[in-house]
PDB file of C-alpha atoms in Angstrom:
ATOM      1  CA  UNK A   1       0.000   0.000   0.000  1.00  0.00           C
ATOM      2  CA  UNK A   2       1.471   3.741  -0.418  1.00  0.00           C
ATOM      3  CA  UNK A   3       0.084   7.103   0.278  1.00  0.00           C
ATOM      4  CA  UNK A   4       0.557   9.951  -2.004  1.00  0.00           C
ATOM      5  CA  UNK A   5       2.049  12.848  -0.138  1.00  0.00           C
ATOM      6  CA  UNK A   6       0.421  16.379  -1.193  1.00  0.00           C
ATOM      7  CA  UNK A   7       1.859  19.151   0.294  1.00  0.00           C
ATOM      8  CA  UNK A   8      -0.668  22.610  -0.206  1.00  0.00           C
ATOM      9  CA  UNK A   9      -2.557  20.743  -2.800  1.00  0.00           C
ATOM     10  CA  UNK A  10       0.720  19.921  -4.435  1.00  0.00           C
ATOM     11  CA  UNK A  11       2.611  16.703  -5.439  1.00  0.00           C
ATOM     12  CA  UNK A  12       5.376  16.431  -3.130  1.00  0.00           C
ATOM     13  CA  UNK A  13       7.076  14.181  -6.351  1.00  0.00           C
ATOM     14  CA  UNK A  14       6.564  11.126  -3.516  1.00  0.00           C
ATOM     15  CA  UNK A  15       4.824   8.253  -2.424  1.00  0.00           C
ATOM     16  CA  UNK A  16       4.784   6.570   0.902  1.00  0.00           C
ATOM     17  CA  UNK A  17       5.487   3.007   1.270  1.00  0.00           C
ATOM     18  CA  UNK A  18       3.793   1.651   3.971  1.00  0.00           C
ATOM     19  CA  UNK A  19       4.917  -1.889   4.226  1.00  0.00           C
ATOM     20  CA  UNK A  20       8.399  -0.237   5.050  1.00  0.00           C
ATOM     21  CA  UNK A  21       7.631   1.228   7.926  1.00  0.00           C
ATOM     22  CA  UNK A  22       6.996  -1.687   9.193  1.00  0.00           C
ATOM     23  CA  UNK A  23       9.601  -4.764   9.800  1.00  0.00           C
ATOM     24  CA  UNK A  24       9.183  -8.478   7.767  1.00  0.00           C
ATOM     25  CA  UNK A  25       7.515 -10.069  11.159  1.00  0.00           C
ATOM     26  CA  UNK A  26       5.180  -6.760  11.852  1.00  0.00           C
ATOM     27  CA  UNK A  27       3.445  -6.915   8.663  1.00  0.00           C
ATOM     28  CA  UNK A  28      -0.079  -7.493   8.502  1.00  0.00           C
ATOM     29  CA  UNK A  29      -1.541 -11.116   7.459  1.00  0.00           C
ATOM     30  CA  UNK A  30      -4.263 -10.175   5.251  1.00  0.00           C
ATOM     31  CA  UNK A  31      -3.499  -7.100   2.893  1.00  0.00           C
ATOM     32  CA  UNK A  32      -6.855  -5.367   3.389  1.00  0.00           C
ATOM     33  CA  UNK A  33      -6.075  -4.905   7.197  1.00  0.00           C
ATOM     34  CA  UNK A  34      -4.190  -1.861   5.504  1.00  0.00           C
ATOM     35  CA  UNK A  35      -8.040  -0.376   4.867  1.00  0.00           C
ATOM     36  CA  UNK A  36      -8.662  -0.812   8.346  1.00  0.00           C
ATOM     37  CA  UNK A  37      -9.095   2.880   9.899  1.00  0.00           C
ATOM     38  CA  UNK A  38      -8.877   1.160  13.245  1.00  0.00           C
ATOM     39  CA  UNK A  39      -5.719  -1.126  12.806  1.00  0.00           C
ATOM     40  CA  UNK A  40      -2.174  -0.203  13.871  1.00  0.00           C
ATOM     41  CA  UNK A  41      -0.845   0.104  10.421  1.00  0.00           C
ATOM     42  CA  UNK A  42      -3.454   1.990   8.331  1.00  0.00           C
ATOM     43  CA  UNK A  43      -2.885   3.981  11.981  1.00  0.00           C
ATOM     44  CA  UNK A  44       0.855   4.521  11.749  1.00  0.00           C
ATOM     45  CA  UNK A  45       1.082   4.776   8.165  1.00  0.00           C
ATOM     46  CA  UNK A  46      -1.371   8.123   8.292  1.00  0.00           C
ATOM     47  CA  UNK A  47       0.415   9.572  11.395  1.00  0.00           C
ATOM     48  CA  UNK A  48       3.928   9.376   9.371  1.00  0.00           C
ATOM     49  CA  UNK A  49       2.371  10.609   6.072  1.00  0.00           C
ATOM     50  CA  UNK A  50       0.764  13.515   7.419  1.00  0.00           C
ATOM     51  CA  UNK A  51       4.049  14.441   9.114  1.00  0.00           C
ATOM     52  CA  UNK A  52       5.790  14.543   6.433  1.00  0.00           C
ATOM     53  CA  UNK A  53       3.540  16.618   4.494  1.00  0.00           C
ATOM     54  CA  UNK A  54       3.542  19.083   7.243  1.00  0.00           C
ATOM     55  CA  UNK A  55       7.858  19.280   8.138  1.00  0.00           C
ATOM     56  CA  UNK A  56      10.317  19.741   5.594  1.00  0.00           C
ATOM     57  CA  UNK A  57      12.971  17.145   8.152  1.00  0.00           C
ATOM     58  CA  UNK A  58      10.360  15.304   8.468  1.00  0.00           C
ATOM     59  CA  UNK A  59      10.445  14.272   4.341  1.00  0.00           C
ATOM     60  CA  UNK A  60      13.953  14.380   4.331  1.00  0.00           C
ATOM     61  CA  UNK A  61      13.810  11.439   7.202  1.00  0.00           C
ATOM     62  CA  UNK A  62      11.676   9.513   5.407  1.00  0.00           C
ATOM     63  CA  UNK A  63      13.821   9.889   2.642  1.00  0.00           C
ATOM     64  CA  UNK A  64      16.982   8.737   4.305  1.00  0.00           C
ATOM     65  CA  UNK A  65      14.906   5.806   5.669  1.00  0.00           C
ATOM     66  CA  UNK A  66      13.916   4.162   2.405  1.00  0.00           C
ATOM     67  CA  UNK A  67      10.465   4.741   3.089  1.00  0.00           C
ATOM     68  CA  UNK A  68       9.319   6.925  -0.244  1.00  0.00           C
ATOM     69  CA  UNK A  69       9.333   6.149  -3.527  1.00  0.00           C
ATOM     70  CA  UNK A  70      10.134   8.968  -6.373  1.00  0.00           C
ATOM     71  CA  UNK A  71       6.434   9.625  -8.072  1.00  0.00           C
ATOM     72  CA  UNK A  72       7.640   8.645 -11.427  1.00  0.00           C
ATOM     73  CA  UNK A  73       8.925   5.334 -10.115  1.00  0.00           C
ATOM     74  CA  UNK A  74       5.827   4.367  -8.819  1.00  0.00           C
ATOM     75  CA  UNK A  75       4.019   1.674 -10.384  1.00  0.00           C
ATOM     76  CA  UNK A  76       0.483   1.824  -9.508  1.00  0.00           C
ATOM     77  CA  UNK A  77      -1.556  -1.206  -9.025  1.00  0.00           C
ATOM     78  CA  UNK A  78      -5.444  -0.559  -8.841  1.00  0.00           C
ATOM     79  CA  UNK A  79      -6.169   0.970  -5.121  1.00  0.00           C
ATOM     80  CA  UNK A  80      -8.179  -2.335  -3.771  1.00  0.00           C
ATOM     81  CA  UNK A  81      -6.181  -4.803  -6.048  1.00  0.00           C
ATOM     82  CA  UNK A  82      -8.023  -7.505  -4.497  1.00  0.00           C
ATOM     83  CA  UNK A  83     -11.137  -6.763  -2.604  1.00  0.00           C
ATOM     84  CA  UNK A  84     -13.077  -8.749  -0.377  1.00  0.00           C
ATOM     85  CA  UNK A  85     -16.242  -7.856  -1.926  1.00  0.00           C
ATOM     86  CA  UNK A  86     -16.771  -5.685  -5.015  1.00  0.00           C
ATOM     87  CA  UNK A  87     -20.691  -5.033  -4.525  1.00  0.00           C
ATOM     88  CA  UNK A  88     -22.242  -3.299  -7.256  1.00  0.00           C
ATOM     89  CA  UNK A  89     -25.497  -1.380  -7.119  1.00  0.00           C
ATOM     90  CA  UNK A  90     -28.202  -1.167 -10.170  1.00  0.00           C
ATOM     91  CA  UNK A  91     -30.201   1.131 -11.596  1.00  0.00           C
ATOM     92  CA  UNK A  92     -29.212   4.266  -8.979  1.00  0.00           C
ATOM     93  CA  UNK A  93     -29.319   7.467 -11.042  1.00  0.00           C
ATOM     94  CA  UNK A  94     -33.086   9.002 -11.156  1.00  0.00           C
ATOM     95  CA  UNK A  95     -32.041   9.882 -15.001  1.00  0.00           C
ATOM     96  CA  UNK A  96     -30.436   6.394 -15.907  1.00  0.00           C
ATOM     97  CA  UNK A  97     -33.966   4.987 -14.765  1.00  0.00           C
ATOM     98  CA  UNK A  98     -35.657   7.653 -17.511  1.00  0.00           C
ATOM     99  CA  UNK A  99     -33.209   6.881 -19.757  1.00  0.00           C
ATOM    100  CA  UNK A 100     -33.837   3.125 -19.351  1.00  0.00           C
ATOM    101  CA  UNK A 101     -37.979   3.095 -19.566  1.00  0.00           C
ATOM    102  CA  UNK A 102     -37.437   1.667 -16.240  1.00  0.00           C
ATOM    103  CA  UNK A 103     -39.361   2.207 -12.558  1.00  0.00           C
ATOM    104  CA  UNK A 104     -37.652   3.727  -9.782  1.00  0.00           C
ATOM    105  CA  UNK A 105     -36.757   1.444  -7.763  1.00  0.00           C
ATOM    106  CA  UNK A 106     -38.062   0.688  -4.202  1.00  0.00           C
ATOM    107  CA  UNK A 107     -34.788  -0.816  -2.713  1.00  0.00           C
ATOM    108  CA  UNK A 108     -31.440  -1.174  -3.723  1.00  0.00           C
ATOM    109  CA  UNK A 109     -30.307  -3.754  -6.920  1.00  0.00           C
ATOM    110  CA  UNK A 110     -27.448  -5.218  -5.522  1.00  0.00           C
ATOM    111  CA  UNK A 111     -25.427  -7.639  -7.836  1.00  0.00           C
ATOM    112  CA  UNK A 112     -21.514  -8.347  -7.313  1.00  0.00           C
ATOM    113  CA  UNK A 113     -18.315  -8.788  -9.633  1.00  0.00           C
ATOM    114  CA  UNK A 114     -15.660 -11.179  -9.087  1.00  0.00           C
ATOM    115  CA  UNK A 115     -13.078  -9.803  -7.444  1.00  0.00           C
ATOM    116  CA  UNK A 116     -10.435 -10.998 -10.204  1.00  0.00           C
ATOM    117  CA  UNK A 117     -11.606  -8.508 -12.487  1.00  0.00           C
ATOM    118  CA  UNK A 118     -10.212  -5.793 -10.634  1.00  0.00           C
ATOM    119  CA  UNK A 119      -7.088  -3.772 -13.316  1.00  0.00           C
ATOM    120  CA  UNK A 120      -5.182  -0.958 -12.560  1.00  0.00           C
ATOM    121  CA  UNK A 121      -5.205   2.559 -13.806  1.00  0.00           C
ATOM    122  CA  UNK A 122      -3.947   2.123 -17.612  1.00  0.00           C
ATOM    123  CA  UNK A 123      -3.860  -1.203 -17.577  1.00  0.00           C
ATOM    124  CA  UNK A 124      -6.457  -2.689 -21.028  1.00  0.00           C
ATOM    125  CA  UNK A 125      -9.886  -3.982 -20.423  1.00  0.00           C
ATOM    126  CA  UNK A 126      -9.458  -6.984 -23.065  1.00  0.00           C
ATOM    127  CA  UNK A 127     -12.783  -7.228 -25.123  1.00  0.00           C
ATOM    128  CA  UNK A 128     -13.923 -11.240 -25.064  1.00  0.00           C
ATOM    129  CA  UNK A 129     -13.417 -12.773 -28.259  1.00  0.00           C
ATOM    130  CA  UNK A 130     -16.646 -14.280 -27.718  1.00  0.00           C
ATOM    131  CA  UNK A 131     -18.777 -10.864 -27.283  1.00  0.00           C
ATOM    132  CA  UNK A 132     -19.517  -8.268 -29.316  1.00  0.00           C
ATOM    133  CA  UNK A 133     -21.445  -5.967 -26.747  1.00  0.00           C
ATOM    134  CA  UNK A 134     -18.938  -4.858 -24.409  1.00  0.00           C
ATOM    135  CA  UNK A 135     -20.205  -1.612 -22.643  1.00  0.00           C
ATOM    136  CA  UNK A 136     -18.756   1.180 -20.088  1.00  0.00           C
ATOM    137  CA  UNK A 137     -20.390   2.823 -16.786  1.00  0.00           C
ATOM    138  CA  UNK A 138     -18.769   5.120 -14.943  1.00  0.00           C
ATOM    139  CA  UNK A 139     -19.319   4.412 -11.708  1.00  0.00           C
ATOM    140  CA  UNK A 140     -17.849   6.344  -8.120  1.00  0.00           C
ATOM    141  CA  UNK A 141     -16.679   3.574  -5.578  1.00  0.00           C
ATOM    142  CA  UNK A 142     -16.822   3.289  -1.934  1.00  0.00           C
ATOM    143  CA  UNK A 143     -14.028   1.839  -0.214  1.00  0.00           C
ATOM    144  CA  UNK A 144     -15.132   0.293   3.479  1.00  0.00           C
ATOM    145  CA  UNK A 145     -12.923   1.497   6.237  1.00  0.00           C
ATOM    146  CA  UNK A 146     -14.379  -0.230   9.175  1.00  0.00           C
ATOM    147  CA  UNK A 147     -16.305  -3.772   9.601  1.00  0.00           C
ATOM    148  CA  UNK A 148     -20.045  -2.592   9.221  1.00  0.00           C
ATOM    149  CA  UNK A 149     -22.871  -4.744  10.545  1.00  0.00           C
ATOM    150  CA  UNK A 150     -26.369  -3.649  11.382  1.00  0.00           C
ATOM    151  CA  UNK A 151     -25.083   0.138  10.991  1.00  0.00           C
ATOM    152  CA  UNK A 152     -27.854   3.155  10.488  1.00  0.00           C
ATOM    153  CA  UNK A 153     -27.620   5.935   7.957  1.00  0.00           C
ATOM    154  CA  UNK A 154     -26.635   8.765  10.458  1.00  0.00           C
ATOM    155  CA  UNK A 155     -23.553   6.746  11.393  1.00  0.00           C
ATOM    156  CA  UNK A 156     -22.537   5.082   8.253  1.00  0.00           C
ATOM    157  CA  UNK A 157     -20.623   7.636   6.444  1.00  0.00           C
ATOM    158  CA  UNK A 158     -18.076   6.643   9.993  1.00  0.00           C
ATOM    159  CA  UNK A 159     -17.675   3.421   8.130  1.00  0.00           C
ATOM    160  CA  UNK A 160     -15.590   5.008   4.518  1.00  0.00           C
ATOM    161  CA  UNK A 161     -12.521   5.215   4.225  1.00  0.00           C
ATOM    162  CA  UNK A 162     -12.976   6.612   0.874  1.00  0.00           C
ATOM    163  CA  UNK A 163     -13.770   7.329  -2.647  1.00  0.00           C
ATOM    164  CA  UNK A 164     -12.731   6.382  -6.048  1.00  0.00           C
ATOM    165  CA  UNK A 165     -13.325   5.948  -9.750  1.00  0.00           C
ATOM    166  CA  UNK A 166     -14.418   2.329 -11.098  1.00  0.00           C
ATOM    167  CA  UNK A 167     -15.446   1.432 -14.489  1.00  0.00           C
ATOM    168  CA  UNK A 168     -18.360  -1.117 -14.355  1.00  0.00           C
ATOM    169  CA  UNK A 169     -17.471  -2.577 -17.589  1.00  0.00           C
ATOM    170  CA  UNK A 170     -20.364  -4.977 -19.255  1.00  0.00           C
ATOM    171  CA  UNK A 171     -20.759  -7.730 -21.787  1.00  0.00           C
ATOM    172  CA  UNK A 172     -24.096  -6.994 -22.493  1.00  0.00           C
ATOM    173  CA  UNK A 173     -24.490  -9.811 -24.752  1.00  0.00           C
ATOM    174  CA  UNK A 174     -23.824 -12.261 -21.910  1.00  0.00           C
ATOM    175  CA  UNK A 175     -25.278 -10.082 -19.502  1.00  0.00           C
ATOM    176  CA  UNK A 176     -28.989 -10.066 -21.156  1.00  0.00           C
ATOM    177  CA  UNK A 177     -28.255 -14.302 -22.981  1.00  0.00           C
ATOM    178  CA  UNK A 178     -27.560 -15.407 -19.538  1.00  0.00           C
ATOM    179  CA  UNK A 179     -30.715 -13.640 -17.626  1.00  0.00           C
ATOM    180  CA  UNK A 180     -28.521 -12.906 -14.897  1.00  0.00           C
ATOM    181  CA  UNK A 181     -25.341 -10.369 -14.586  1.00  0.00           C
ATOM    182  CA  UNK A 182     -22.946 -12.464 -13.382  1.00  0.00           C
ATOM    183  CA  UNK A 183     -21.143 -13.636 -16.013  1.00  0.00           C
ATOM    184  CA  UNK A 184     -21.606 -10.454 -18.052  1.00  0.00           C
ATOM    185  CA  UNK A 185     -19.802  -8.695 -15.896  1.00  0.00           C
ATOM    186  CA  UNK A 186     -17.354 -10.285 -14.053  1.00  0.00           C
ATOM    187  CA  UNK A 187     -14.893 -10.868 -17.177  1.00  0.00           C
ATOM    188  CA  UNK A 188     -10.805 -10.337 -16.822  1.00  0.00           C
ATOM    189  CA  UNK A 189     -10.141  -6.710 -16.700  1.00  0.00           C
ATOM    190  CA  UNK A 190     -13.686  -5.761 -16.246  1.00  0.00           C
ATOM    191  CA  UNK A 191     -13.041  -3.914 -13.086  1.00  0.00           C
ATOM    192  CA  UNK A 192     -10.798  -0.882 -13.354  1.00  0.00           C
ATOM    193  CA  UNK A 193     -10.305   1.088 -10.306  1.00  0.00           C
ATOM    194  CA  UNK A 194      -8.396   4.299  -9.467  1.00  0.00           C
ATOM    195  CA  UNK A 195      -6.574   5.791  -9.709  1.00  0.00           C
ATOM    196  CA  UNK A 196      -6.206   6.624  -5.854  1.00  0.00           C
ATOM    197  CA  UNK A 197      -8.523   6.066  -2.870  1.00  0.00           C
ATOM    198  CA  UNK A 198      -9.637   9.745  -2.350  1.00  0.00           C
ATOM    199  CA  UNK A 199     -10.400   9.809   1.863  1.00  0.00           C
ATOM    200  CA  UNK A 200     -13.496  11.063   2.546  1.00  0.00           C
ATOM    201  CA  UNK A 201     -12.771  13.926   4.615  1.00  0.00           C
ATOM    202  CA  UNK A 202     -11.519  15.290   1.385  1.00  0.00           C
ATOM    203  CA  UNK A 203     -14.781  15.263  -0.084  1.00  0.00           C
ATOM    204  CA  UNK A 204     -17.645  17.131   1.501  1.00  0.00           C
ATOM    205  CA  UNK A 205     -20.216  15.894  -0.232  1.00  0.00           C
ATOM    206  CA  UNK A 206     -20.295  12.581  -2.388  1.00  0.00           C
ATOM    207  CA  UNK A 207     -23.665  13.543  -3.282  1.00  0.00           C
ATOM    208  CA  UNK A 208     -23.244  16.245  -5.760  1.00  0.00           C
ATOM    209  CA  UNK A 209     -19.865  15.449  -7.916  1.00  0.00           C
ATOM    210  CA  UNK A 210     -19.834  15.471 -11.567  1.00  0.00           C
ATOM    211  CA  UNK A 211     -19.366  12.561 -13.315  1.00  0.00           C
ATOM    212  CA  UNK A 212     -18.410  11.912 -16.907  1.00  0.00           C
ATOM    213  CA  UNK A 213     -17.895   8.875 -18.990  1.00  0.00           C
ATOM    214  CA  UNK A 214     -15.255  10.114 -22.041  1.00  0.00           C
ATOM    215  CA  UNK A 215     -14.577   7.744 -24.784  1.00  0.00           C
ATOM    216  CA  UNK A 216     -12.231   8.549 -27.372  1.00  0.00           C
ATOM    217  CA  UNK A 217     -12.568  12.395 -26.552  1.00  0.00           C
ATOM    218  CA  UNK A 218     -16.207  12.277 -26.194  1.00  0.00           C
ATOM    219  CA  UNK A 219     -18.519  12.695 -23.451  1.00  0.00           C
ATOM    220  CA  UNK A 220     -20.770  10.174 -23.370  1.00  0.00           C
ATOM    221  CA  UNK A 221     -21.977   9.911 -19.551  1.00  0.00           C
ATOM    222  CA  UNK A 222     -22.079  13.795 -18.008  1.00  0.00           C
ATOM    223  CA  UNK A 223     -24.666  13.318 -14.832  1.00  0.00           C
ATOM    224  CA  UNK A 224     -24.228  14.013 -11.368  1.00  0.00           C
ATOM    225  CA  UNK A 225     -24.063  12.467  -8.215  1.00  0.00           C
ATOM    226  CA  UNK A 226     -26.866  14.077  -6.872  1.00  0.00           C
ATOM    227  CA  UNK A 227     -28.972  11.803  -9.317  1.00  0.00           C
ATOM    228  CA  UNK A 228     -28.209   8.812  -6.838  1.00  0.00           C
ATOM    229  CA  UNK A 229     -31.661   7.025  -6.101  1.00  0.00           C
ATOM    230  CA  UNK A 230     -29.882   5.940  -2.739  1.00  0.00           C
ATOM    231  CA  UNK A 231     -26.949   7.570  -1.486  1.00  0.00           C
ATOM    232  CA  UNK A 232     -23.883   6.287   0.206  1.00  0.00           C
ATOM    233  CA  UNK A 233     -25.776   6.141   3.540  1.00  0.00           C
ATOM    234  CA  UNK A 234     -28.616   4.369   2.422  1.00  0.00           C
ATOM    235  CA  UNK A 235     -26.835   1.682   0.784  1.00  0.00           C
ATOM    236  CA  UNK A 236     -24.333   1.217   3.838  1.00  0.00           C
ATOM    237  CA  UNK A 237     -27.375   0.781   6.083  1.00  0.00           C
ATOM    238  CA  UNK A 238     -29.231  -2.013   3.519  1.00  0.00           C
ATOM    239  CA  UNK A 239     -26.365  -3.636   2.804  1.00  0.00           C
ATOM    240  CA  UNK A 240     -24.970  -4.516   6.089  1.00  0.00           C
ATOM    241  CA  UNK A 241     -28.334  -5.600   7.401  1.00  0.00           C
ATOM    242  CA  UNK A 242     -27.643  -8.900   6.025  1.00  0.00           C
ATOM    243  CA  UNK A 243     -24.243  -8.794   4.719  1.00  0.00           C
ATOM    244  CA  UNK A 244     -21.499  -7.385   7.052  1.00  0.00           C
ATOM    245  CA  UNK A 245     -18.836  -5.033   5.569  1.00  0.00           C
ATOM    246  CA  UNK A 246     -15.111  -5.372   6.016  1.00  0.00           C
ATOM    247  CA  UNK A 247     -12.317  -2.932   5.578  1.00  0.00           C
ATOM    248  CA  UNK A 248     -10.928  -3.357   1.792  1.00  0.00           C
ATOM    249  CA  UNK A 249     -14.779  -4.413   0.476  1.00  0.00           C
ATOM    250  CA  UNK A 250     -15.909  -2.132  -2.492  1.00  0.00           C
ATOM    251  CA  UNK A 251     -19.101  -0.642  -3.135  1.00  0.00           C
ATOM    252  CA  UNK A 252     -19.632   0.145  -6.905  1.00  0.00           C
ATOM    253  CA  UNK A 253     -22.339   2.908  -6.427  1.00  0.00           C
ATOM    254  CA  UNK A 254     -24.337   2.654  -9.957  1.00  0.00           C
ATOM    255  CA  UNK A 255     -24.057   4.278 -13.237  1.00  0.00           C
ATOM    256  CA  UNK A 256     -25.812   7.921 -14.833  1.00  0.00           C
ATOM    257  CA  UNK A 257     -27.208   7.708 -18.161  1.00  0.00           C
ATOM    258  CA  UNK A 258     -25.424   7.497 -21.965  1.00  0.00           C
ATOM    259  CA  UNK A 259     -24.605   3.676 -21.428  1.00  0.00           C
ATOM    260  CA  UNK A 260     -23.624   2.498 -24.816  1.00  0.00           C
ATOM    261  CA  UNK A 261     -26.602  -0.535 -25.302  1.00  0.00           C
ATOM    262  CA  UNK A 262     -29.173   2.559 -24.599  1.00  0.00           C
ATOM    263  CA  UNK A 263     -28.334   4.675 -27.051  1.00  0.00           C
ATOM    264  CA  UNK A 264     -30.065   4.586 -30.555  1.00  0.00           C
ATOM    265  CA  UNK A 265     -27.882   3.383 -32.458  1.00  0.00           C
ATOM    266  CA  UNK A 266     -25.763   0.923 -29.672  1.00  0.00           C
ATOM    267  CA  UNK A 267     -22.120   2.338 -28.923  1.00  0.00           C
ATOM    268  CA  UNK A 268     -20.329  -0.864 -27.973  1.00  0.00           C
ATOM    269  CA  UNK A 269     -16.297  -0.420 -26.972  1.00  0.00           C
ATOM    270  CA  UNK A 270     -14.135  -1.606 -29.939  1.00  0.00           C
ATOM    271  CA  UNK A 271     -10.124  -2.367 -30.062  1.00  0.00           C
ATOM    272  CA  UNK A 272      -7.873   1.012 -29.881  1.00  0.00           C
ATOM    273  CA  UNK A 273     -10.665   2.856 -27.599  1.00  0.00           C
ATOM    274  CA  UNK A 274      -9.783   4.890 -24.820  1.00  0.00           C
ATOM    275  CA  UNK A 275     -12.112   5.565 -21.829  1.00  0.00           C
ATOM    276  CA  UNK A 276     -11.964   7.791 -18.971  1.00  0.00           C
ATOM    277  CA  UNK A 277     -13.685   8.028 -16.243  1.00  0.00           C
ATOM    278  CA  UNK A 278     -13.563  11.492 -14.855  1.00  0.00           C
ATOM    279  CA  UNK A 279     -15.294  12.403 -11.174  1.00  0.00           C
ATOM    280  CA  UNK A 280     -15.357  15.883  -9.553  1.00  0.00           C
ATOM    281  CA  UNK A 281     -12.889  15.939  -6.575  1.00  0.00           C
ATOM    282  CA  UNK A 282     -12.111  12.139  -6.614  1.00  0.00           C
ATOM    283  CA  UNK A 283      -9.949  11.965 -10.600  1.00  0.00           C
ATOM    284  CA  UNK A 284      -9.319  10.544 -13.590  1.00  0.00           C
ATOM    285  CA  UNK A 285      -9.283   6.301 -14.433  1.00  0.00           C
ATOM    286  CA  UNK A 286      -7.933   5.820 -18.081  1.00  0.00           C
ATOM    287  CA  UNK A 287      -8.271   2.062 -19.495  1.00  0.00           C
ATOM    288  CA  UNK A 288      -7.617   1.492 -22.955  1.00  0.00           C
ATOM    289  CA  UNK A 289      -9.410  -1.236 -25.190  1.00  0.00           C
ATOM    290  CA  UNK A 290      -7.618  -4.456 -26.567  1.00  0.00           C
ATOM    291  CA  UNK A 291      -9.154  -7.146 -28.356  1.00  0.00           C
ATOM    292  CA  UNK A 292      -8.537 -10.529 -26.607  1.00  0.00           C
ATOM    293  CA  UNK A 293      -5.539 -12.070 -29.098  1.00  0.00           C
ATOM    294  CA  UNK A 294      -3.616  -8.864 -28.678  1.00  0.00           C
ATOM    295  CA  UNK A 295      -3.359  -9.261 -25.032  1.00  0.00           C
ATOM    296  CA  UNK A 296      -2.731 -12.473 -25.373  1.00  0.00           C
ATOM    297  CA  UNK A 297       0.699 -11.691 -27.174  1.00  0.00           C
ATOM    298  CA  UNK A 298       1.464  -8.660 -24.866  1.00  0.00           C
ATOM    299  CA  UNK A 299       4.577 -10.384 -22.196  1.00  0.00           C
ATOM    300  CA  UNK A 300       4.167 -10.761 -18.354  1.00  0.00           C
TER     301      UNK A 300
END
C-alpha cells in the first residue's frame, strides 16, 4: 500500500510506502487490514504521512529511511487490487432509470463482480473474443474502512474510508443471454479502479460530484451524483443488514445515463478505444481497449 504525499494541494514528487515502515515479522496477514481505519498500520502509516507533508525534516527522514518512492517510479496497481467484496449497485441514477424506460426502484439492486476482475489505472480492459457488446459505466466507488454490521444511515458515512473511480465494464451480450449479470460482468479486466482512494474527509459531499464517462474524446456519460436514487448512507445501512462489511470491500455505487446498449444506435467499446472516467474531486481512471488475441501476445 502507499500514500501519495500532497503538500498545499501539491505533489510532493513522492509516495509513501507503507509496508516499510513496518519490519518483515510486523506486517499485517491479510493485505486489506491496511483499509482498516482502526488497525495499527493503516494507523501509523497516516500519522507518518501527514508528518511529512507538514515538516520539511520530516520528508527528508523519510527519505533517508527508504520509506518513499520517487512519483515517477511508482508503479500503480489498482487501489483495492483484491477486494473482499466488489458489490455493485443497479439502476441508482433518477435519469439512468428515464433513460432506461425503467421504474424507480423501491430498494437497492445489488449484484456483485468477481473480485479478479479488478485492473489498474492504464492497464487494457481486453474485449472477449466471444462478445460483441462490451459496454462502459462510470461508476464512483466506496471503499469500506471499518467492519459494518447492522449500521444506520446517520452513522454510516463513519464506516468510509474513501472514494474512487471504477469502471463497471459490461458484456451486455452475456449479460442479457444469460438472464442474470454475473457472467456479463465479471470478465478479466472488467473492473478498473483508481486511480487513488480519495479519503473522505476530502470530499464534503459525495452527493453532488460530476461525473463523466469520455470515450475517445467524447462525453458520453455527463450526470451528477446528486442523481443517486440511494446515497452512500442508504446503501451502507441495507447492505450490512444482512451482509457485514469489512475494511478493503468495495461498493460500486451505480451508473448515470449514456450507457452504450441505450443509445439509438448501440455504442459498444471496440479495439484502440480509450475511456476515462472522470469524477469531480475524486480523478481521472484511463483504461484502454484491446481485443482478446492482442493481449494475449502482450509479455508478463
Amino acid at each position: 500500500m502507499g500514500m501519495l504525499l500532497h503538500r498545499d494541494g501539491r505533489d510532493t514528487g513522492y509516495r509513501l510506502d507503507c509496508a516499510k515502515l513496518f519490519g518483515a515479522a510486523e506486517q499485517p496477514s491479510n493485505s486489506l487490514s491496511w483499509f482498516d481505519m482502526d488497525s495499527q498500520w493503516f494507523q501509523k502509516a497516516l500519522e507518518i504521512s501527514r508528518r511529512i507533508v507538514a515538516d520539511d525534516d520530516a520528508l527528508t527522514e523519510a527519505n533517508s529511511r527508504g520509506w518513499l518512492v520517487p512519483s515517477q517510479d511508482a508503479y500503480w496497481f489498482a487501489p483495492v487490487p483484491r477486494p473482499g467484496k466488489l458489490i455493485c449497485i443497479g439502476l441508482n441514477y433518477r435519469d439512468h432509470a428515464a433513460e432506461s424506460n425503467m421504474a424507480i426502484p423501491k430498494q437497492p439492486i445489488v449484484f456483485s463482480k468477481f473480485s479478479t476482475a479488478v485492473i489498474a489505472p492504464g492497464e487494457p480492459v481486453v474485449l472477449p473474443a466471444t462478445s460483441t457488446q462490451v459496454d462502459y459505466e462510470a461508476e464512483l466507488a466506496v471503499v469500506i474502512g471499518r467492519r459494518a454490521k447492522d449500521v444506520t444511515r446517520e452513522h454510516a458515512l463513519d464506516y468510509v474510508l474513501g472514494y474512487t473511480c471504477f469502471n463497471d465494464v459490461s458484456a451486455r451480450d452475456f449479460q442479457f443471454a444469460d438472464g442474470q449479470w454475473q457472467r456479463g460482468k465479471s470478465c478479466d479486466t472488467f473492473a478498473p479502479m483508481g486511480p487513488t482512494i480519495v479519503t473522505a474527509d476530502e470530499v464534503p459531499d459525495p452527493h453532488k460530484l460530476s461525473i463523466k464517462l469520455v470515450l475517445n474524446g467524447q462525453a458520453m456519460q455527463d450526470s451528477n451524483t446528486d442523481q443517486f436514487i440511494f446515497g452512500i448512507p442508504e446503501l451502507v445501512e441495507f447492505l450490512s443488514q444482512t451482509i457485514t462489511l469489512e475494511p478493503g470491500d468495495v461498493i460500486a455505487t451505480g451508473t448515470p445515463p449514456g450507457v452504450g446498449f441505450a443509445r439509438k444506435p448501440p455504442v459498444f467499446l471496440q479495439p484502440g478505444d480509450n475511456m476515462e472516467v472522470v469524477i469531480e474531486s475524486v480523478g481521472t481512471l484511463n483504461s484502454p481497449v484491446v481485443a482478446a488475441e492482442k493481449a494475449a501476445a502482450m509479455p508478463g
